């Protein structure tokens, strides 16, 4: 398949629109799961830590399975994966309406919906990158706001649906809305050349002829039979032997010839195929060894190692507010008359603003993206420490807006990764970091919930969250300081394939 040059427009803008709505429809409910979290607490009567696993799995499983999602999109294409994943998300949401217990929700909402969201995210990003080159940053920025807008709208929508139709009716309606992903996916037309060359041979056609054991064996048998039959006719004419004797001699000759040729050919080809499999296994094993060697080289870069710790701790501490802020407000006994807008909606809209603002700041040459990212981490830690002191809707709303804006640092994380390891290692490094980000997303809310179950208040939980984020930010800042890099460079040289952030940031 030969792809045309990215048009940077045309049908590409249709791709941007449908990708925006795809992320809006698939991530709206999982990101706004804090509204459902309150209902599940009342419906099943489980602890906050155990119930929080549902939302954390839905948001973390897609990142944990990012390598599998990438393989699926590469193998089958963005459009088939998007359509199939639309069924997964809609089916998982509808199945969740019939959940008899919290463990059923782990599968239906946590794994099925979460994996479908991960596949859809990979499909939308991949197809957008195919259609855009010069305007790729703008296109990716536009589609990434779909999830934030979905969080803003779905938080209020799910609350209204629960009041009108109950929890089960809400999940059924939201699942039905997710079926619109099928229409969006069908418009994800692959970017193919109209004058494609003839298709290459398939993998089976490319296999050398000497490996087709059974084909050659059958050919040998047919040739043997034809040769024996020819001798049979000549001998019959010359000797005029009785037919039954000639038939018995013919059968013996045929069988002996077939058996000898079959055994020789089969043994020879089995040996050849065994050698071929051994060589293939050695090649695959070498690929895995190279992958782990490159991974070890990445972790020898101090900034990358600190970045890995920072993203893990940030997601452990920074993700829980988007899931638990509604329960924090209920625990603070805030009057419903003062509750003008769901706190999760505020987080969602400010996350969209933060993504765009921080992304624009990262494009300025005088801005060091790593220090900008560290600043967002430190400010997030301070905001988390302030949550236990917020006892009114106004203060909680302000903190929700600040946390939402700072969570928009996801838009500059690829910039930071690129300048840390270099563009040639971006895919490898980003995949590793996203895996640990998914791990942090999965562990953060249950840990905060367990703290509540243990202490019966959220204060200790958010002190712990703030400490995690601050620790990650300080470690990353320490690793990125020029004086620290100068000291380490004097004592030992960097490995040949690593990339110093000091050099990258000044490039």
XYZ file of C-alpha atoms in Angstrom:
507
model
C 0.000 0.000 0.000
C 1.461 3.356 -1.064
C 0.328 6.490 0.793
C 0.106 9.880 -0.848
C 1.784 12.926 0.608
C -0.285 14.296 3.526
C -2.625 16.924 2.014
C -2.729 19.104 5.176
C -6.358 19.879 4.417
C -9.207 18.707 2.229
C -10.655 15.484 3.614
C -8.162 15.851 6.466
C -10.437 18.414 8.111
C -13.267 15.867 8.010
C -10.883 13.481 9.769
C -10.232 16.150 12.423
C -13.956 16.677 12.999
C -14.834 12.978 13.271
C -11.775 12.316 15.453
C -12.840 15.152 17.759
C -16.325 13.679 18.120
C -14.920 10.173 18.494
C -12.843 11.218 21.499
C -15.787 13.274 22.772
C -18.115 10.260 22.649
C -15.737 7.607 23.954
C -13.960 9.560 26.711
C -16.921 11.623 27.913
C -18.299 9.033 30.330
C -14.991 7.511 31.581
C -13.504 10.929 32.363
C -16.750 12.084 34.028
C -17.053 8.809 35.942
C -16.990 10.750 39.229
C -20.743 11.337 38.835
C -21.336 7.594 38.430
C -18.910 6.866 41.279
C -21.319 8.404 43.801
C -24.197 6.262 42.530
C -22.120 3.077 42.610
C -21.139 3.797 46.215
C -24.818 3.983 47.181
C -25.930 1.080 44.965
C -23.367 -1.559 45.963
C -22.293 -0.353 49.407
C -18.617 -1.182 48.815
C -15.656 0.796 50.131
C -14.424 3.878 48.321
C -11.113 2.238 47.420
C -12.770 -0.807 45.871
C -15.341 1.283 43.985
C -12.688 3.662 42.673
C -11.103 0.775 40.749
C -13.909 1.005 38.166
C -13.055 4.514 37.003
C -9.302 4.056 37.368
C -9.339 0.932 35.171
C -11.454 2.678 32.536
C -8.910 5.493 32.283
C -5.728 3.504 32.800
C -6.247 0.292 30.834
C -6.032 2.088 27.470
C -2.579 3.452 28.333
C -1.418 0.128 29.747
C -2.464 -1.611 26.533
C -1.046 1.071 24.225
C 1.422 -1.346 22.530
C -1.434 -3.739 21.696
C -3.561 -0.850 20.415
C -0.758 0.317 18.140
C -0.315 -3.173 16.693
C -4.064 -3.458 15.993
C -4.216 -0.117 14.166
C -1.074 -0.929 12.170
C -2.410 -4.350 11.177
C -6.056 -3.591 10.379
C -6.190 0.165 9.761
C -7.832 3.032 11.635
C -11.348 2.682 10.170
C -11.967 -1.017 11.033
C -10.469 -0.545 14.503
C -12.612 2.552 15.143
C -15.821 0.759 14.115
C -15.011 -2.319 16.192
C -14.029 -0.184 19.191
C -17.285 1.751 18.902
C -19.141 -1.508 19.513
C -16.849 -2.205 22.478
C -17.482 1.150 24.158
C -21.237 1.105 23.538
C -21.557 -2.540 24.543
C -19.508 -2.055 27.706
C -21.614 0.919 28.810
C -24.879 -0.915 28.154
C -23.648 -4.054 29.921
C -22.744 -1.929 32.934
C -26.387 -0.972 33.373
C -27.116 -4.617 34.253
C -24.174 -4.989 36.669
C -25.197 -7.074 39.712
C -22.065 -6.165 41.693
C -18.897 -4.096 41.589
C -16.819 -6.954 40.167
C -18.981 -7.073 37.051
C -18.246 -3.363 36.538
C -14.505 -4.067 36.642
C -14.966 -6.089 33.439
C -17.775 -4.264 31.630
C -16.869 -0.651 32.409
C -13.251 -0.868 33.489
C -11.720 -3.249 30.940
C -14.131 -3.323 27.972
C -14.823 0.422 27.858
C -11.230 1.295 28.800
C -9.712 -0.912 26.097
C -12.158 0.448 23.524
C -11.147 4.012 24.433
C -7.480 3.124 24.076
C -8.044 1.668 20.615
C -10.059 4.700 19.534
C -7.417 7.117 20.803
C -4.704 5.323 18.831
C -6.891 5.162 15.711
C -7.773 8.878 15.774
C -4.184 9.997 16.353
C -2.829 7.678 13.640
C -5.307 8.674 10.929
C -4.821 12.376 11.758
C -1.035 12.057 11.445
C -1.511 10.429 8.020
C -3.500 13.417 6.732
C -1.390 16.220 8.249
C 2.279 17.101 8.218
C 2.844 20.872 8.423
C -0.356 21.418 10.434
C -0.069 18.218 12.444
C 0.359 20.024 15.766
C -2.803 22.077 15.215
C -4.788 19.028 14.098
C -3.700 16.919 17.075
C -4.411 19.800 19.433
C -7.952 20.136 18.083
C -8.833 16.464 18.363
C -7.300 16.183 21.862
C -9.740 18.793 23.165
C -12.574 16.404 22.300
C -11.986 14.410 25.487
C -11.910 17.575 27.617
C -15.129 18.907 26.092
C -16.646 15.462 26.597
C -15.721 15.593 30.284
C -17.330 19.029 30.604
C -20.618 18.024 28.940
C -20.943 14.437 30.174
C -20.523 15.446 33.822
C -23.718 17.531 33.666
C -25.465 15.197 31.195
C -24.998 12.071 33.319
C -26.225 13.902 36.413
C -29.435 14.926 34.611
C -29.965 11.460 33.156
C -29.560 9.873 36.588
C -32.170 12.245 38.044
C -34.592 11.460 35.198
C -34.020 7.765 34.449
C -31.845 6.392 37.233
C -28.340 4.934 37.017
C -29.306 2.040 34.729
C -31.183 4.284 32.307
C -28.280 6.738 32.260
C -25.797 4.042 31.247
C -28.129 2.704 28.549
C -28.631 6.162 27.022
C -24.924 7.020 27.190
C -24.130 3.668 25.561
C -26.631 4.393 22.793
C -25.009 7.788 22.204
C -21.649 6.023 21.866
C -22.966 4.133 18.838
C -22.422 7.369 16.902
C -18.746 6.396 16.969
C -19.618 3.916 14.204
C -20.657 6.771 11.907
C -17.499 8.703 12.780
C -15.329 5.651 12.178
C -16.866 4.967 8.790
C -15.667 8.410 7.618
C -12.032 7.649 8.495
C -11.078 6.965 4.900
C -7.490 5.700 4.637
C -5.058 7.864 2.716
C -4.155 5.583 -0.190
C -2.713 6.284 -3.617
C -5.190 5.954 -6.475
C -2.574 4.485 -8.774
C -1.179 1.848 -6.466
C 1.329 -0.606 -7.964
C 0.287 -4.257 -8.272
C 0.137 -5.892 -4.879
C 3.246 -7.673 -3.797
C 3.277 -11.372 -3.191
C 1.840 -12.515 0.070
C 3.975 -14.013 2.759
C 3.134 -17.484 1.511
C 4.078 -16.591 -2.070
C 7.409 -15.184 -0.927
C 8.485 -18.424 0.745
C 11.175 -20.167 -1.374
C 10.080 -23.193 -3.322
C 12.363 -25.515 -1.408
C 10.137 -25.118 1.677
C 7.012 -26.449 -0.013
C 7.482 -30.028 1.133
C 4.113 -31.486 0.379
C 3.759 -29.820 -2.990
C 7.002 -31.336 -4.242
C 6.136 -34.661 -2.700
C 2.874 -34.831 -4.622
C 4.639 -33.823 -7.816
C 7.211 -36.588 -7.351
C 4.492 -39.173 -6.809
C 2.678 -38.181 -9.994
C 5.898 -38.341 -12.006
C 6.682 -41.756 -10.593
C 3.254 -43.073 -11.451
C 3.490 -41.787 -15.033
C 6.920 -43.361 -15.494
C 5.813 -46.699 -14.081
C 2.672 -46.695 -16.210
C 4.782 -46.120 -19.332
C 7.024 -49.047 -18.441
C 3.964 -51.103 -17.695
C 2.540 -50.598 -21.183
C 5.826 -51.405 -22.921
C 6.401 -54.484 -20.836
C 2.881 -55.730 -21.421
C 3.268 -55.456 -25.163
C 6.633 -57.261 -25.145
C 5.941 -60.161 -22.808
C 2.156 -60.555 -23.020
C 2.035 -61.517 -19.355
C -1.347 -62.071 -17.704
C -2.986 -58.864 -16.523
C -3.325 -59.799 -12.871
C 0.421 -60.615 -12.607
C 1.380 -57.423 -14.355
C -0.936 -55.476 -12.067
C 0.638 -56.970 -8.953
C 4.149 -56.169 -10.191
C 3.047 -52.647 -11.107
C 1.549 -52.052 -7.673
C 4.713 -53.233 -5.943
C 6.880 -50.978 -8.107
C 4.632 -47.976 -7.539
C 4.473 -48.437 -3.780
C 8.202 -48.966 -3.390
C 8.995 -45.954 -5.586
C 6.527 -43.752 -3.710
C 7.751 -44.831 -0.277
C 11.429 -44.273 -1.095
C 10.870 -40.848 -2.663
C 8.454 -39.764 0.064
C 10.872 -40.660 2.850
C 13.874 -39.009 1.227
C 11.989 -35.841 0.277
C 10.211 -35.554 3.612
C 13.409 -35.970 5.668
C 15.241 -33.438 3.528
C 12.511 -30.822 3.773
C 12.000 -31.324 7.506
C 15.680 -30.573 8.053
C 15.446 -27.481 5.840
C 12.341 -26.215 7.632
C 13.914 -26.841 11.028
C 16.948 -24.759 10.057
C 14.665 -22.030 8.727
C 12.695 -21.895 12.016
C 15.905 -21.783 14.031
C 17.190 -18.825 12.018
C 13.845 -17.031 12.390
C 13.839 -17.609 16.161
C 17.390 -16.286 16.428
C 16.385 -13.163 14.518
C 13.357 -12.542 16.733
C 15.409 -13.105 19.870
C 17.978 -10.596 18.624
C 15.217 -8.029 18.103
C 14.077 -8.475 21.717
C 17.641 -8.187 22.988
C 18.136 -4.961 21.026
C 14.888 -3.584 22.446
C 15.983 -4.205 26.044
C 19.452 -2.828 25.373
C 17.923 0.388 23.998
C 15.627 0.540 27.019
C 18.582 0.270 29.395
C 20.357 3.032 27.479
C 17.291 5.258 27.908
C 17.261 4.752 31.665
C 20.953 5.677 31.853
C 19.808 9.172 30.902
C 19.169 10.787 34.309
C 16.536 13.179 32.987
C 14.570 10.339 31.379
C 14.727 8.286 34.593
C 13.463 11.275 36.568
C 10.751 11.870 33.970
C 9.604 8.266 34.322
C 9.317 8.665 38.115
C 7.613 12.059 37.757
C 4.897 10.877 35.350
C 4.150 7.847 37.541
C 3.854 9.924 40.726
C 1.934 12.679 38.938
C -0.750 10.269 37.755
C -0.960 8.586 41.155
C -1.551 11.930 42.845
C -2.962 14.191 40.145
C -5.622 11.974 38.573
C -7.831 11.242 41.663
C -9.406 14.746 41.858
C -11.089 14.289 38.485
C -12.702 11.123 39.828
C -13.306 11.957 43.493
C -13.961 15.712 43.604
C -17.736 15.217 43.609
C -17.473 12.945 46.632
C -15.157 15.474 48.307
C -17.885 18.109 47.947
C -20.488 15.723 49.361
C -18.191 14.855 52.286
C -17.771 18.585 53.014
C -21.594 18.897 53.389
C -21.850 21.649 50.768
C -25.374 23.000 50.300
C -26.943 21.862 47.026
C -28.312 25.369 46.415
C -24.721 26.610 46.087
C -23.866 23.820 43.664
C -24.122 25.754 40.382
C -22.010 23.476 38.156
C -20.482 20.007 38.651
C -16.876 20.306 39.769
C -15.870 17.710 37.196
C -17.282 19.950 34.454
C -15.041 22.757 35.658
C -12.043 20.434 35.574
C -12.936 19.368 32.032
C -13.287 22.817 30.482
C -10.172 24.133 32.218
C -8.202 21.092 31.027
C -9.050 22.065 27.438
C -7.932 25.647 28.133
C -4.734 24.378 29.750
C -3.879 22.111 26.810
C -4.180 24.951 24.329
C -2.423 27.565 26.488
C 0.502 25.366 27.524
C 0.837 24.071 23.971
C 1.130 27.631 22.649
C 3.691 28.515 25.333
C 5.777 25.474 24.417
C 6.151 26.792 20.843
C 8.013 29.914 22.005
C 11.774 29.540 21.658
C 12.500 31.320 24.935
C 10.400 28.822 26.904
C 12.170 25.756 28.285
C 9.474 23.079 28.055
C 11.033 20.910 30.747
C 11.027 23.741 33.299
C 7.479 24.611 32.217
C 6.429 21.019 32.854
C 8.183 20.991 36.237
C 6.353 24.207 37.163
C 2.982 22.590 36.438
C 3.929 19.615 38.630
C 4.931 21.791 41.583
C 1.799 23.939 41.290
C -0.357 20.799 41.098
C 1.203 19.517 44.313
C 0.458 22.805 46.104
C -3.169 22.776 44.852
C -3.633 19.204 46.128
C -2.344 20.249 49.565
C -4.966 23.022 49.584
C -7.973 20.741 48.979
C -8.392 19.703 52.658
C -8.714 23.402 53.595
C -11.517 24.037 51.051
C -14.858 23.891 52.832
C -17.094 25.811 50.402
C -18.244 25.327 46.831
C -16.420 28.465 45.667
C -13.019 27.348 46.945
C -13.490 23.824 45.604
C -14.514 25.240 42.230
C -11.408 27.450 42.126
C -9.147 24.529 43.011
C -10.897 22.363 40.415
C -10.231 24.998 37.766
C -6.559 25.280 38.766
C -6.090 21.496 38.779
C -7.857 21.181 35.429
C -5.662 23.843 33.852
C -2.472 22.236 35.187
C -3.605 18.788 34.015
C -3.429 20.249 30.516
C 0.335 19.679 30.735
C -0.355 16.469 28.808
C -0.146 18.615 25.667
C 3.522 19.473 26.309
C 4.595 16.044 27.525
C 5.562 14.865 23.992
C 7.716 18.015 23.643
C 9.492 17.198 26.901
C 10.051 13.584 25.881
C 11.425 14.588 22.482
C 13.928 17.036 23.956
C 14.970 14.506 26.562
C 15.731 11.476 24.377
C 15.769 12.885 20.837
C 13.320 12.469 17.979
C 14.865 9.174 16.863
C 13.937 7.509 20.182
C 10.633 9.270 20.768
C 8.386 6.306 19.906
C 10.270 3.901 22.147
C 10.544 6.297 25.075
C 6.973 7.618 24.813
C 5.565 4.083 24.824
C 7.412 3.289 28.062
C 6.286 6.517 29.713
C 2.656 6.033 28.669
C 2.654 2.548 30.163
C 3.691 3.927 33.554
C 1.239 6.808 33.179
C -1.515 4.226 32.760
C -0.227 2.406 35.822
C -0.445 5.630 37.804
C -3.974 6.299 36.536
C -5.027 2.815 37.611
C -3.491 3.006 41.102
C -4.189 6.639 42.081
C -7.949 6.671 42.827
C -7.986 3.322 44.696
C -5.093 4.478 46.902
C -6.931 7.712 47.767
C -10.110 5.700 48.385
C -8.273 3.327 50.696
C -6.928 6.278 52.660
C -10.524 7.439 53.150
C -11.672 3.967 54.199
C -8.819 3.907 56.713
C -9.163 7.435 58.155
C -12.803 8.285 57.238
C -11.700 11.644 55.800
C -9.978 12.888 52.619
C -7.380 15.129 54.261
C -4.677 12.470 54.627
C -5.405 11.144 51.136
C -4.812 14.499 49.441
C -1.740 15.202 51.564
C -0.376 11.938 50.226
C -1.354 12.893 46.637
C 0.273 16.303 46.935
C 3.440 14.769 48.362
C 3.675 12.316 45.427
C 3.351 15.060 42.808
C 5.792 17.392 44.596
C 8.325 14.581 44.976
C 8.167 13.802 41.260
C 8.501 17.482 40.374
C 11.531 18.048 42.609
C 13.293 14.926 41.323
C 12.754 16.038 37.740
C 13.933 19.562 38.543
C 17.068 18.238 40.243
C 17.901 16.016 37.257
C 17.383 18.900 34.795
C 19.432 21.560 36.553
C 22.483 22.620 34.492
C 24.782 22.482 37.532
C 23.746 18.866 38.187
C 24.390 17.942 34.569
C 27.791 19.655 34.697
C 28.812 17.703 37.807
C 27.722 14.368 36.372
C 29.392 15.067 33.027
C 32.698 15.721 34.765
C 32.572 12.460 36.702
C 31.312 10.223 33.907
C 30.431 10.616 30.259
C 26.946 9.963 29.001
C 26.335 6.702 27.092
C 26.789 7.135 23.333
C 23.078 6.881 22.501
C 21.657 9.120 25.230
C 20.604 12.713 24.813
C 21.443 15.481 27.245
C 18.511 17.777 27.949
C 20.857 20.729 28.451
C 22.011 20.439 24.857
C 18.522 19.754 23.575
C 16.911 22.711 25.264
C 19.420 25.116 23.778
C 19.203 23.662 20.285
